[in-house]
PDB file of C-alpha atoms in Angstrom:
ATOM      1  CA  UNK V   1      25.074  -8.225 -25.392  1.00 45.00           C
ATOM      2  CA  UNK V   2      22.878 -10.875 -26.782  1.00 50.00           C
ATOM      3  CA  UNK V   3      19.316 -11.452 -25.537  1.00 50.00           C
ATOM      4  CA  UNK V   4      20.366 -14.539 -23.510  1.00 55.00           C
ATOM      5  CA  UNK V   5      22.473 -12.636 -21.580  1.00 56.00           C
ATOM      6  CA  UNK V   6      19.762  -9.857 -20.399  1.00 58.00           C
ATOM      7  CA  UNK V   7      18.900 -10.851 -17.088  1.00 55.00           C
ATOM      8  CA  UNK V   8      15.744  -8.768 -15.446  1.00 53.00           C
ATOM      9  CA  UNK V   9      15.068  -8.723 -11.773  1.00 52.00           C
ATOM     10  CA  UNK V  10      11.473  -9.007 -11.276  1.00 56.00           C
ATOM     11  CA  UNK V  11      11.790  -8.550  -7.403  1.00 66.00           C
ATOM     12  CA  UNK V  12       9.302 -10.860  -5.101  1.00 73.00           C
ATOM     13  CA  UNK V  13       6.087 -11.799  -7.450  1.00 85.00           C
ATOM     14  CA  UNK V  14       3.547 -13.449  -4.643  1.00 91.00           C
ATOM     15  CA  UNK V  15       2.581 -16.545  -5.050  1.00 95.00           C
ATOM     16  CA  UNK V  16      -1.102 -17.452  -3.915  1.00 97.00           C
ATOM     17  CA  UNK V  17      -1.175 -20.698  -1.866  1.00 97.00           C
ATOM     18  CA  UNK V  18      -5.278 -21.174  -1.159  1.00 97.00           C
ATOM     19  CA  UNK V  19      -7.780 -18.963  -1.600  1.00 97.00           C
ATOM     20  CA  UNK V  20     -11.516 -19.022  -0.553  1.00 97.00           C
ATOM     21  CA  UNK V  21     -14.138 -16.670  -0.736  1.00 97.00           C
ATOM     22  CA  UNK V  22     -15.115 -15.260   2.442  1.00 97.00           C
ATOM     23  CA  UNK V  23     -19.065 -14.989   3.906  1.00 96.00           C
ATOM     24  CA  UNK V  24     -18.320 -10.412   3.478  1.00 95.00           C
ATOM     25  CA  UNK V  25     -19.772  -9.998  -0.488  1.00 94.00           C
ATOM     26  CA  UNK V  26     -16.939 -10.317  -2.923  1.00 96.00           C
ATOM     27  CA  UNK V  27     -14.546 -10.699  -0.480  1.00 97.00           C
ATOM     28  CA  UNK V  28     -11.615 -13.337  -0.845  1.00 98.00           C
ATOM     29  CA  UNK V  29      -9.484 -14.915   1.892  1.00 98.00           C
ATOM     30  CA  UNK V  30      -5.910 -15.095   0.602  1.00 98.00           C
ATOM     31  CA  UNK V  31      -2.578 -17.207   1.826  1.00 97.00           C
ATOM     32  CA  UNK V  32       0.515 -16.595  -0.308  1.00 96.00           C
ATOM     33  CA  UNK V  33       3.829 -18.355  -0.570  1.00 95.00           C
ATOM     34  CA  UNK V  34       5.733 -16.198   1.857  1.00 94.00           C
ATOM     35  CA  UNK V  35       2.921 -17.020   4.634  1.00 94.00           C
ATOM     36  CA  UNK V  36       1.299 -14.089   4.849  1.00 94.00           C
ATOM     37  CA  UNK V  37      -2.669 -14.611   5.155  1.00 97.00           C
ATOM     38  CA  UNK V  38      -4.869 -11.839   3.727  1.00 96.00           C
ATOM     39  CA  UNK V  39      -8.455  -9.977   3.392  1.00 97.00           C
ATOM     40  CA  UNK V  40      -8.678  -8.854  -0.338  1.00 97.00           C
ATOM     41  CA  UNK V  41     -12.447  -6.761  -0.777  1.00 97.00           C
ATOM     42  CA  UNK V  42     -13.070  -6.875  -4.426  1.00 96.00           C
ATOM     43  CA  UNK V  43     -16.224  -4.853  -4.153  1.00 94.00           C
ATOM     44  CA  UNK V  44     -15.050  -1.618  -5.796  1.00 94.00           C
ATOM     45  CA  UNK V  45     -12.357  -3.350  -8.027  1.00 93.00           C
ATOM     46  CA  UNK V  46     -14.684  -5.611  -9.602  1.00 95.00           C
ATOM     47  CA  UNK V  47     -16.816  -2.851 -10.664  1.00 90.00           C
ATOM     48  CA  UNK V  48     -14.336  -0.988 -12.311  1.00 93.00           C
ATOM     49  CA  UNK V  49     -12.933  -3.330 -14.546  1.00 93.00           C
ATOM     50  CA  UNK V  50     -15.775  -4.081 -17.650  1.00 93.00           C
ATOM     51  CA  UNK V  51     -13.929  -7.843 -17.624  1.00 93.00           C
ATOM     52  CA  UNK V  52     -14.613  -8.616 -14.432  1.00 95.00           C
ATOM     53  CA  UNK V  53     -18.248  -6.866 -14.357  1.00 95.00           C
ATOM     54  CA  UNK V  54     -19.350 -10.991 -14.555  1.00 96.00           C
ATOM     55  CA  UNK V  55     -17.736 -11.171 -10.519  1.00 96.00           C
ATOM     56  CA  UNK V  56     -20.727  -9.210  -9.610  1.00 95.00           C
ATOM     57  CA  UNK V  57     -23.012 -12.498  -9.839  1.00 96.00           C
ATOM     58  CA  UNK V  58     -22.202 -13.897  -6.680  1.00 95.00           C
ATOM     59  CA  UNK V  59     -22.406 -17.633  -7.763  1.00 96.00           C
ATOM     60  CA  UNK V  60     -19.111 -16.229 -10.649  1.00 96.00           C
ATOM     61  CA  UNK V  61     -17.019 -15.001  -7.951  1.00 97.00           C
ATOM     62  CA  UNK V  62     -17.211 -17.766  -5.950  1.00 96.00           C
ATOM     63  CA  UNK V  63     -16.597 -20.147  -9.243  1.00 97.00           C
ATOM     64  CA  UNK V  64     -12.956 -19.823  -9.102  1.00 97.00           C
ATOM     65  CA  UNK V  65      -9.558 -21.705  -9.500  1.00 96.00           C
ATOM     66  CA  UNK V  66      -5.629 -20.948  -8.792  1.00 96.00           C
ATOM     67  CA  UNK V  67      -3.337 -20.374 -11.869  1.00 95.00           C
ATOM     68  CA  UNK V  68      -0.692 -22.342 -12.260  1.00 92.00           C
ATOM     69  CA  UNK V  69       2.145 -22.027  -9.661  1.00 92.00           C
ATOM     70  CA  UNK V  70       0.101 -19.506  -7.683  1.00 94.00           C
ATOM     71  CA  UNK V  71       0.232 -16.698  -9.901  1.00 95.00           C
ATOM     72  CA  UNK V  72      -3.255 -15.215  -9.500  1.00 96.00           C
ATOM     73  CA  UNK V  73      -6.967 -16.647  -9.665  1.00 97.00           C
ATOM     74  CA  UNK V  74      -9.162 -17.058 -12.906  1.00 97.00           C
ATOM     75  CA  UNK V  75     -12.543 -17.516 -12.791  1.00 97.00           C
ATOM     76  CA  UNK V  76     -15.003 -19.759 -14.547  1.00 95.00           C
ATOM     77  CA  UNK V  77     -16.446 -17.060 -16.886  1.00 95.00           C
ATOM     78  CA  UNK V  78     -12.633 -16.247 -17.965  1.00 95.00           C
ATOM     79  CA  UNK V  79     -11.775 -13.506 -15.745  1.00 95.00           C
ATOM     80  CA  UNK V  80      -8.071 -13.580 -14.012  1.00 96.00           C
ATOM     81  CA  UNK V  81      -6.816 -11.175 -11.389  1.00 96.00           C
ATOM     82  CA  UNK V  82      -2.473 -11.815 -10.453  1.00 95.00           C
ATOM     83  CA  UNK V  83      -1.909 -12.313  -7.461  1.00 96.00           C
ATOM     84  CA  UNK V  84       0.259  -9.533  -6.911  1.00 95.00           C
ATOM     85  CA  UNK V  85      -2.260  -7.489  -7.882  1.00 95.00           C
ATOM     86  CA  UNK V  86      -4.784  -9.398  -5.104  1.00 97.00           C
ATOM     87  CA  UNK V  87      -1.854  -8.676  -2.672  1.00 95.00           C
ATOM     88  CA  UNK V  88      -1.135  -5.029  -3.303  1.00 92.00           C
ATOM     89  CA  UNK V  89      -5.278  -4.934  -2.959  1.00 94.00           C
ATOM     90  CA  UNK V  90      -5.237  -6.695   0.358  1.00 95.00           C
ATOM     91  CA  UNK V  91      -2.101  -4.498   1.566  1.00 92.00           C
ATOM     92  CA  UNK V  92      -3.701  -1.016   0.471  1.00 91.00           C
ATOM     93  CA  UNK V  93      -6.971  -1.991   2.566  1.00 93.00           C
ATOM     94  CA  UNK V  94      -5.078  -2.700   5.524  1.00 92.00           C
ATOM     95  CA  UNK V  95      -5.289   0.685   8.096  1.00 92.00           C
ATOM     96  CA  UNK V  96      -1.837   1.978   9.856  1.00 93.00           C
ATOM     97  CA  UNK V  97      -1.589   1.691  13.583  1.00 94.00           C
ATOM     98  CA  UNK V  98       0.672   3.830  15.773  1.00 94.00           C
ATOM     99  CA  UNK V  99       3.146   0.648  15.790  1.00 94.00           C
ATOM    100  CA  UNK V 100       3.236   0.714  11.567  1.00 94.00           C
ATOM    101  CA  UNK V 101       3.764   4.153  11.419  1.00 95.00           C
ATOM    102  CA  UNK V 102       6.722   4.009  13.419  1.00 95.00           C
ATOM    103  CA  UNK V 103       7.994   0.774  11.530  1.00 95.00           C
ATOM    104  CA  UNK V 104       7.678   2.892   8.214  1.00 95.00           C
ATOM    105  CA  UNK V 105       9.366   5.813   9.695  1.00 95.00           C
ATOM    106  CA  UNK V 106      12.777   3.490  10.253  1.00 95.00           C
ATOM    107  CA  UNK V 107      12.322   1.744   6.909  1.00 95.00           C
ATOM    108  CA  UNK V 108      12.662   5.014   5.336  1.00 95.00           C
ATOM    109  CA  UNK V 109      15.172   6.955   7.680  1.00 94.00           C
ATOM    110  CA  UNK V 110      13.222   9.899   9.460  1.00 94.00           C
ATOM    111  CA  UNK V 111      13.260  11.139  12.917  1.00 93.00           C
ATOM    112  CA  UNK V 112      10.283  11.736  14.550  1.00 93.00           C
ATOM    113  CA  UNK V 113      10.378  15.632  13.258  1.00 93.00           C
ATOM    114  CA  UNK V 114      10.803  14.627   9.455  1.00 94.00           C
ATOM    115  CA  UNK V 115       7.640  12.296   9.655  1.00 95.00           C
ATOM    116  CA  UNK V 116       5.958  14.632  10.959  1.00 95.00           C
ATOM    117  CA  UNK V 117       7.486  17.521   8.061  1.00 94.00           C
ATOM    118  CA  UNK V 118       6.827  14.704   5.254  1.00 94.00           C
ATOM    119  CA  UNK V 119       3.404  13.801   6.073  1.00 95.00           C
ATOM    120  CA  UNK V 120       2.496  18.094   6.949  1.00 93.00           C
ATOM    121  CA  UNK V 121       1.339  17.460  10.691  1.00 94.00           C
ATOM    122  CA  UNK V 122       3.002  19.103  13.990  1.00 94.00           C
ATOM    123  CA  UNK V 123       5.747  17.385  15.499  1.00 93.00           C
ATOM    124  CA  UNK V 124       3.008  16.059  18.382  1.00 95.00           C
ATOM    125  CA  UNK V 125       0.882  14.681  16.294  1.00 95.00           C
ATOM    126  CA  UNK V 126       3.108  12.499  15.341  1.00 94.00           C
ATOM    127  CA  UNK V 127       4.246  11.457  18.382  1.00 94.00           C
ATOM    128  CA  UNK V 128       0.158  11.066  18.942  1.00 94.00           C
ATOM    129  CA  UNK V 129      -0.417   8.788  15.814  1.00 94.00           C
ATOM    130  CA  UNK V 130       3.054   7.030  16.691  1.00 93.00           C
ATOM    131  CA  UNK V 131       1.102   6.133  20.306  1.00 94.00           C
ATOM    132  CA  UNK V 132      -2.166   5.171  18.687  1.00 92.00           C
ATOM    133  CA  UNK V 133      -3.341   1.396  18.741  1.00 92.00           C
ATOM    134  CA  UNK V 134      -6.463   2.312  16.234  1.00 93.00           C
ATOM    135  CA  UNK V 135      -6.324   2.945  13.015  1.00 94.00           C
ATOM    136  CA  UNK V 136      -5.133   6.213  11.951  1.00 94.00           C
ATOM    137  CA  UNK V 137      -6.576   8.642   9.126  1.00 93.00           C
ATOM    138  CA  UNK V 138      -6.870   6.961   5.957  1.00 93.00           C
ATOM    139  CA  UNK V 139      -4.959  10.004   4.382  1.00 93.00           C
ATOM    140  CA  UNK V 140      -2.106   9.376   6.748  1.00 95.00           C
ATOM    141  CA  UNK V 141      -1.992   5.367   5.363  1.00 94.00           C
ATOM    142  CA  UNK V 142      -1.660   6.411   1.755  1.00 94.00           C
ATOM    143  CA  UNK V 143       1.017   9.148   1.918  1.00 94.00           C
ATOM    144  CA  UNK V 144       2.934   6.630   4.408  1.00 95.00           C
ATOM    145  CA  UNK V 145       2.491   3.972   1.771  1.00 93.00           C
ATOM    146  CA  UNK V 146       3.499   6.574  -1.450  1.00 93.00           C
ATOM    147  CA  UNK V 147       5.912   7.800   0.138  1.00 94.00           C
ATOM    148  CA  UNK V 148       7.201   4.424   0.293  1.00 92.00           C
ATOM    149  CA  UNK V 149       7.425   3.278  -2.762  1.00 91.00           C
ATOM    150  CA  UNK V 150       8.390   6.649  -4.583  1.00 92.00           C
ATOM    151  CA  UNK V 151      10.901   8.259  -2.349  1.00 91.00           C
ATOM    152  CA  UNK V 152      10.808  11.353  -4.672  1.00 94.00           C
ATOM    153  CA  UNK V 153       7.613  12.011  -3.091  1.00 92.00           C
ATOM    154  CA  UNK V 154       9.190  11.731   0.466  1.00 93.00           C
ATOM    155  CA  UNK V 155      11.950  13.650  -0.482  1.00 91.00           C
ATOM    156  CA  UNK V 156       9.909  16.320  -2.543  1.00 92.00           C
ATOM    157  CA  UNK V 157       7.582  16.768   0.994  1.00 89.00           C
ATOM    158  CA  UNK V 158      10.629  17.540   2.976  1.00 90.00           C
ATOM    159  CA  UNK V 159      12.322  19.707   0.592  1.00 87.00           C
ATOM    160  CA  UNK V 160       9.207  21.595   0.782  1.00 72.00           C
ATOM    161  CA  UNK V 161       9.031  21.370   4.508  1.00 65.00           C
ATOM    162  CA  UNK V 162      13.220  22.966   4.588  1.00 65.00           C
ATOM    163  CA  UNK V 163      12.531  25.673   2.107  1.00 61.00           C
ATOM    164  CA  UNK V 164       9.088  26.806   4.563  1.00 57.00           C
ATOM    165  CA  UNK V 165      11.627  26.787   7.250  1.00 56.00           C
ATOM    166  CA  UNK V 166      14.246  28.529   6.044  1.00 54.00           C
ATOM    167  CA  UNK V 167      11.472  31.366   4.695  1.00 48.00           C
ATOM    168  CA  UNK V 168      10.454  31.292   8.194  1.00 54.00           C
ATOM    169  CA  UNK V 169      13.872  32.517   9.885  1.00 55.00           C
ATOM    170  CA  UNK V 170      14.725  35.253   7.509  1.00 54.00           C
ATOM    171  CA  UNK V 171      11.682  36.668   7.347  1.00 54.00           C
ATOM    172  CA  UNK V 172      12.252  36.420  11.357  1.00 56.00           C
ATOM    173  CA  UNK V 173      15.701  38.170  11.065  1.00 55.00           C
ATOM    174  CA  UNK V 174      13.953  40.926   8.590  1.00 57.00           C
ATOM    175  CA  UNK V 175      11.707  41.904  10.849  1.00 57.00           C
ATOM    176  CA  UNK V 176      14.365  42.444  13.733  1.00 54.00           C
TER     177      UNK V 176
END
């Protein structure tokens, strides 16, 4: 196969549309391609990264422009952030409702009793976060959202959940 013929599927890369900085410190408004309008907080991010220690200065972060074709934001003193990057970060601070966790439990194929295995709570409170309208536990939002995107997590959590099970009945049936 020649290198011409290598084709790699990147998936959906976001695209950012506008962006604007919000009146919440370091904050960014963000509308990408697909529509989708998002909250990115850059407080902790910025502070993390030694290249983008120069966001800190408020008058920096809001001295921004778009890359071209929407593929992230640089600012003035040379700092660039992708925009899938400012899109995962917008995602990740978004909490989980009752309505989401229920939406994640179709997308990845559990009953109401293998949620509630895979993320190590009782059967009703699942159904309890599944009826919630506030934000659940932030711990509940990330194993939803790792569990996602690396099934072997999901499927390591209810292996682990069968095997306690199974342990369960026959030391029931020893005891008898």
């Amino acid at each position: 196969m020649k290198n011409e013929d290598t084709i790699i599927d990147a998936g959906y890369l976001p695209a950012i549309k506008s962006a604007r900085v919000t009146s919440q410190p370091y904050t960014l408004a963000l509308h990408f391609d697909d529509g989708a309008r998002m909250v990115a907080d850059m407080s902790d991010f910025i502070g993390r990264y030694q290249a983008l220690i120069p966001l800190l200065d408020p008058a920096v972060f809001s001295d921004f422009s778009l890359l071209e074709q929407g593929g992230g934001l640089r600012w003035a003193c040379g700092a660039g952030v992708a925009a899938d990057t400012l899109r995962r970060l917008a995602e990740a601070q978004l909490d989980l409702t009752g309505r989401d966790v229920q939406a994640w439990a179709k997308r990845v194929g559990l009953t109401v009793k293998e949620a509630a295995q895979a993320l190590g709570v009782a059967p009703r409170t699942m159904e309890a976060y599944r009826a919630s309208q506030n934000a659940l536990p932030a711990m509940v939002t990330i194993a939803c959202r790792a569990m996602e995107q690396d099934p072997t997590l999901l499927h390591a959590r209810l292996a682990k959940s069968k095997r306690r099970e199974t342990h369960k009945k026959s030391a029931g049936r020893k005891r008898a």
